[in-house]
Amino acid sequence: MILILGLIILIAAAVVGLAGVFGNTGVGHQLGAGGDFSIFGYHATGSTGSLFLTGIIVGAVALLGLTLVMMGARRSARRSAQSRQGRRASRREAAVADRERDDLIQQRDDADARAESSAPVAEAPRDRGRWFGHRAAHR
């Protein structure tokens, strides 16, 4: 939001400045010779000092717009950096959890292998009628 507001202010100041420069060219618009200065149809009569003051004001508004643009860009860059760091941290945590899960599966498989090797060969498993934890229907 700040970035958009800064762009609007900066563009408005640039438009006013460029309209003042390009709208007042030629011999008839010299301030020293009693000419006037006009921006968007508004004629400003006065001295070179008042024109200079108007330029300072337009420049300050442009600087304010540029400052807002830079603040908005810095804020969005900071947010994206934080989100990248968060994604990296979650990937590391997921990798650790995957390793722990794989270790537990390996330990279980090793324990099952040891239990099978120590069990008598002729004995059949007791829960032969179970399938995914439910008793199968008798035929």
XYZ file of N, CA and C in Angstrom:
417
model
N 0.821 -1.185 0.000
C 0.000 0.000 0.000
C 0.872 1.259 0.000
N 1.925 1.217 0.801
C 2.832 2.366 0.857
C 3.542 2.516 -0.480
N 3.886 1.389 -1.095
C 4.563 1.425 -2.389
C 3.685 2.082 -3.446
N 2.420 1.733 -3.467
C 1.491 2.307 -4.449
C 1.292 3.794 -4.206
N 1.115 4.181 -2.947
C 0.956 5.597 -2.610
C 2.195 6.395 -3.009
N 3.370 5.841 -2.738
C 4.612 6.511 -3.120
C 4.736 6.659 -4.628
N 4.344 5.617 -5.380
C 4.390 5.723 -6.835
C 3.440 6.792 -7.358
N 2.252 6.865 -6.776
C 1.277 7.876 -7.207
C 1.818 9.285 -6.960
N 2.366 9.515 -5.771
C 2.911 10.839 -5.433
C 4.093 11.175 -6.333
N 4.981 10.204 -6.554
C 6.158 10.444 -7.392
C 5.759 10.745 -8.839
N 4.818 10.005 -9.361
C 4.366 10.240 -10.734
C 3.671 11.593 -10.855
N 2.855 11.949 -9.846
C 2.179 13.245 -9.880
C 3.190 14.393 -9.859
N 4.219 14.289 -9.032
C 5.239 15.342 -8.987
C 5.999 15.414 -10.303
N 6.287 14.274 -10.910
C 6.984 14.281 -12.195
C 6.118 14.903 -13.287
N 4.819 14.612 -13.280
C 3.917 15.181 -14.277
C 3.836 16.698 -14.122
N 3.717 17.180 -12.891
C 3.648 18.628 -12.651
C 4.949 19.296 -13.086
N 6.074 18.671 -12.746
C 7.362 19.250 -13.137
C 7.551 19.290 -14.641
N 7.219 18.191 -15.310
C 7.375 18.161 -16.763
C 6.387 19.097 -17.461
N 5.164 19.208 -16.938
C 4.196 20.139 -17.524
C 4.680 21.577 -17.370
N 5.304 21.874 -16.243
C 5.834 23.223 -16.041
C 6.978 23.542 -16.974
N 7.816 22.561 -17.245
C 8.960 22.800 -18.132
C 8.518 22.898 -19.583
N 7.753 21.921 -20.038
C 7.393 21.889 -21.455
C 6.270 22.860 -21.821
N 5.497 23.299 -20.866
C 4.423 24.253 -21.157
C 4.878 25.693 -21.166
N 6.098 25.953 -20.763
C 6.566 27.336 -20.654
C 7.889 27.531 -21.382
N 7.924 27.173 -22.616
C 9.126 27.386 -23.423
C 8.896 28.559 -24.372
N 9.916 29.138 -24.776
C 9.825 30.242 -25.737
C 10.115 31.576 -25.085
N 10.121 32.623 -25.920
C 10.473 33.970 -25.483
C 9.360 34.592 -24.646
N 8.133 34.267 -24.905
C 7.020 34.893 -24.197
C 6.885 34.470 -22.751
N 7.630 33.457 -22.327
C 7.502 32.961 -20.959
C 8.740 33.255 -20.114
N 9.482 34.270 -20.443
C 10.635 34.635 -19.637
C 10.174 35.449 -18.450
N 10.604 35.052 -17.261
C 10.155 35.740 -16.053
C 10.785 37.119 -15.910
N 11.973 37.282 -16.364
C 12.633 38.571 -16.227
C 12.010 39.650 -17.100
N 11.342 39.231 -18.169
C 10.769 40.203 -19.098
C 9.302 40.472 -18.793
N 8.823 40.091 -17.648
C 7.437 40.359 -17.270
C 6.476 39.273 -17.692
N 6.998 38.150 -18.162
C 6.138 37.043 -18.564
C 5.612 36.293 -17.346
N 4.700 35.388 -17.597
C 4.158 34.599 -16.495
C 4.472 33.127 -16.719
N 4.217 32.375 -15.702
C 4.498 30.950 -15.695
C 3.168 30.239 -15.512
N 2.884 29.216 -16.316
C 1.594 28.537 -16.197
C 1.788 27.031 -16.103
N 0.960 26.424 -15.251
C 0.911 24.974 -15.094
C -0.549 24.563 -15.135
N -0.918 23.734 -16.105
C -2.285 23.241 -16.273
C -3.300 24.384 -16.327
N -2.952 25.455 -16.998
C -3.862 26.586 -17.164
C -3.836 27.590 -16.021
N -3.123 27.326 -14.971
C -3.004 28.268 -13.850
C -1.795 29.148 -14.115
N -1.999 30.456 -14.236
C -0.921 31.397 -14.514
C -0.399 31.963 -13.205
N 0.892 31.813 -13.022
C 1.533 32.333 -11.819
C 2.423 33.501 -12.220
N 2.080 34.661 -11.730
C 2.928 35.820 -11.988
C 3.792 36.037 -10.761
N 4.978 36.429 -10.960
C 5.849 36.658 -9.823
C 7.294 36.661 -10.263
N 8.119 36.521 -9.289
C 9.554 36.621 -9.540
C 10.154 35.236 -9.764
N 11.410 35.257 -10.075
C 12.159 34.019 -10.238
C 12.239 33.271 -8.916
N 12.264 33.994 -7.825
C 12.304 33.367 -6.495
C 11.049 32.571 -6.204
N 9.883 33.084 -6.583
C 8.649 32.323 -6.350
C 8.603 31.082 -7.234
N 9.146 31.190 -8.435
C 9.237 30.016 -9.297
C 10.188 28.987 -8.691
N 11.301 29.445 -8.143
C 12.257 28.566 -7.480
C 11.619 27.881 -6.279
N 10.830 28.613 -5.490
C 10.141 28.039 -4.335
C 9.133 26.974 -4.776
N 8.437 27.231 -5.859
C 7.504 26.240 -6.397
C 8.253 24.980 -6.827
N 9.412 25.146 -7.425
C 10.242 24.000 -7.814
C 10.725 23.215 -6.611
N 11.069 23.914 -5.534
C 11.490 23.235 -4.310
C 10.342 22.401 -3.743
N 9.140 22.954 -3.756
C 7.978 22.231 -3.232
C 7.699 20.981 -4.072
N 7.738 21.121 -5.393
C 7.516 19.961 -6.268
C 8.611 18.920 -6.045
N 9.841 19.366 -5.883
C 10.947 18.449 -5.604
C 10.785 17.736 -4.275
N 10.306 18.450 -3.242
C 10.089 17.826 -1.931
C 8.984 16.774 -2.006
N 7.933 17.085 -2.760
C 6.858 16.101 -2.934
C 7.384 14.875 -3.677
N 8.219 15.081 -4.688
C 8.813 13.955 -5.411
C 9.709 13.129 -4.493
N 10.465 13.808 -3.632
C 11.323 13.105 -2.676
C 10.493 12.301 -1.689
N 9.370 12.856 -1.243
C 8.470 12.116 -0.356
C 7.940 10.855 -1.051
N 7.538 10.997 -2.311
C 7.071 9.840 -3.070
C 8.149 8.790 -3.239
N 9.361 9.218 -3.538
C 10.475 8.284 -3.694
C 10.789 7.576 -2.373
N 10.720 8.301 -1.274
C 10.952 7.704 0.039
C 9.908 6.632 0.334
N 8.652 6.925 0.037
C 7.599 5.932 0.256
C 7.791 4.705 -0.626
N 8.220 4.913 -1.873
C 8.486 3.776 -2.761
C 9.599 2.910 -2.187
N 10.666 3.531 -1.724
C 11.789 2.763 -1.168
C 11.395 2.026 0.111
N 10.589 2.650 0.955
C 10.125 1.983 2.176
C 9.271 0.770 1.833
N 8.379 0.926 0.875
C 7.534 -0.190 0.465
C 8.337 -1.322 -0.140
N 9.342 -0.987 -0.957
C 10.179 -2.019 -1.569
C 11.000 -2.741 -0.509
N 11.518 -2.021 0.466
C 12.305 -2.641 1.531
C 11.436 -3.563 2.373
N 10.220 -3.118 2.654
C 9.300 -3.934 3.456
C 8.943 -5.226 2.727
N 8.661 -5.136 1.441
C 8.306 -6.348 0.697
C 9.513 -7.272 0.557
N 10.716 -6.707 0.409
C 11.920 -7.543 0.343
C 12.158 -8.249 1.675
N 11.918 -7.547 2.780
C 12.100 -8.147 4.096
C 11.093 -9.285 4.316
N 9.847 -9.067 3.884
C 8.832 -10.121 4.030
C 9.181 -11.347 3.205
N 9.647 -11.136 1.985
C 9.983 -12.285 1.150
C 11.203 -13.028 1.715
N 12.157 -12.303 2.281
C 13.313 -12.956 2.898
C 12.882 -13.777 4.106
N 11.977 -13.244 4.910
C 11.491 -13.996 6.064
C 10.725 -15.242 5.640
N 9.944 -15.134 4.582
C 9.212 -16.315 4.125
C 10.159 -17.360 3.559
N 11.225 -16.925 2.874
C 12.222 -17.888 2.385
C 12.904 -18.586 3.549
N 13.248 -17.832 4.606
C 13.877 -18.440 5.771
C 12.933 -19.424 6.439
N 11.657 -19.078 6.509
C 10.669 -19.984 7.096
C 10.522 -21.260 6.295
N 10.540 -21.137 4.956
C 10.454 -22.337 4.118
C 11.675 -23.217 4.305
N 12.856 -22.611 4.389
C 14.075 -23.396 4.605
C 14.020 -24.129 5.937
N 13.559 -23.428 6.974
C 13.481 -24.055 8.299
C 12.479 -25.207 8.292
N 11.341 -25.023 7.645
C 10.355 -26.101 7.615
C 10.862 -27.282 6.797
N 11.625 -27.028 5.745
C 12.212 -28.138 4.978
C 13.226 -28.903 5.805
N 14.028 -28.165 6.594
C 14.989 -28.848 7.470
C 14.261 -29.701 8.501
N 13.195 -29.136 9.096
C 12.429 -29.897 10.084
C 11.780 -31.118 9.456
N 11.276 -30.975 8.237
C 10.665 -32.112 7.553
C 11.709 -33.180 7.246
N 12.910 -32.762 6.868
C 13.974 -33.727 6.585
C 14.360 -34.486 7.848
N 14.437 -33.784 8.975
C 14.755 -34.439 10.243
C 13.650 -35.429 10.617
N 12.401 -35.019 10.452
C 11.285 -35.915 10.771
C 11.293 -37.129 9.851
N 11.625 -36.944 8.570
C 11.702 -38.074 7.644
C 12.809 -39.039 8.045
N 13.965 -38.489 8.438
C 15.058 -39.353 8.889
C 14.670 -40.133 10.133
N 14.022 -39.463 11.093
C 13.599 -40.156 12.313
C 12.587 -41.248 11.990
N 11.649 -40.953 11.082
C 10.660 -41.952 10.683
C 11.337 -43.142 10.024
N 12.291 -42.868 9.135
C 13.008 -43.955 8.474
C 13.796 -44.790 9.474
N 14.406 -44.124 10.465
C 15.133 -44.859 11.509
C 14.188 -45.761 12.299
N 13.021 -45.248 12.652
C 12.053 -46.060 13.399
C 11.562 -47.244 12.561
N 11.326 -47.014 11.284
C 10.899 -48.116 10.405
C 11.999 -49.161 10.317
N 13.241 -48.715 10.198
C 14.366 -49.652 10.140
C 14.485 -50.444 11.434
N 14.326 -49.768 12.582
C 14.384 -50.470 13.862
C 13.272 -51.506 13.972
N 12.072 -51.148 13.521
C 10.951 -52.080 13.567
C 11.205 -53.279 12.664
N 11.731 -53.009 11.465
C 12.022 -54.098 10.541
C 13.105 -55.014 11.094
N 14.116 -54.410 11.736
C 15.168 -55.228 12.346
C 14.609 -56.089 13.476
N 13.726 -55.507 14.294
C 13.125 -56.268 15.388
C 12.242 -57.381 14.843
N 11.497 -57.126 13.769
C 10.665 -58.161 13.150
C 11.532 -59.281 12.589
N 12.654 -58.904 11.978
C 13.552 -59.924 11.415
C 14.150 -60.788 12.516
N 14.512 -60.166 13.640
C 15.047 -60.942 14.764
C 13.981 -61.855 15.345
N 12.754 -61.360 15.440
C 11.669 -62.172 15.989
C 11.341 -63.343 15.071
N 11.394 -63.140 13.769
C 11.118 -64.223 12.827
C 12.207 -65.273 12.848
N 13.443 -64.839 13.014
C 14.546 -65.801 13.028
C 14.542 -66.628 14.310
N 14.025 -66.101 15.400
C 13.997 -66.859 16.653
C 12.710 -67.663 16.798
N 11.696 -67.415 15.999
C 10.424 -68.147 16.088
C 10.552 -69.482 15.364
N 9.784 -70.505 15.831
C 9.804 -71.817 15.145
C 9.254 -71.655 13.726
N 9.794 -72.417 12.803
C 9.460 -72.295 11.397
C 8.075 -72.862 11.100
N 7.648 -73.924 11.787
C 6.396 -74.618 11.480
C 5.176 -73.840 11.945
N 5.355 -72.868 12.796
C 4.215 -72.147 13.364
C 3.686 -71.099 12.381
N 2.375 -71.081 12.161
C 1.741 -70.111 11.262
C 1.326 -68.878 12.060
N 1.235 -67.735 11.417
C 0.800 -66.530 12.153
C -0.634 -66.673 12.642
N -0.917 -66.126 13.818
C -2.230 -66.270 14.443
C -3.320 -65.452 13.752
N -3.003 -64.287 13.315
C -4.039 -63.413 12.777
C -4.112 -63.510 11.258
N -4.168 -64.724 10.765
C -4.239 -64.956 9.335
C -5.555 -64.447 8.754
N -6.591 -64.437 9.533
C -7.885 -63.994 9.044
C -8.059 -62.480 9.103
N -7.076 -61.769 9.550
C -7.197 -60.312 9.635
C -6.609 -59.654 8.396
N -7.306 -58.629 7.980
C -6.843 -57.865 6.821
C -7.012 -56.397 7.134
N -5.960 -55.613 7.233
C -5.946 -54.200 7.627
C -6.618 -53.995 8.985
N -6.402 -54.917 9.875
C -6.900 -54.756 11.236
C -8.317 -55.236 11.436
N -8.997 -55.732 10.414
C -10.370 -56.219 10.539
C -10.384 -57.719 10.241
N -11.258 -58.407 10.932
C -11.357 -59.857 10.734
C -12.079 -60.104 9.407
N -11.481 -60.943 8.609
C -12.079 -61.268 7.311
C -13.280 -62.175 7.514
N -14.229 -62.089 6.626
C -15.445 -62.915 6.727
C -15.089 -64.374 6.438
N -15.721 -65.278 7.187
C -15.471 -66.719 6.958
C -16.257 -67.156 5.749
N -15.654 -68.081 5.020
C -16.320 -68.547 3.805
C -16.970 -69.859 4.001
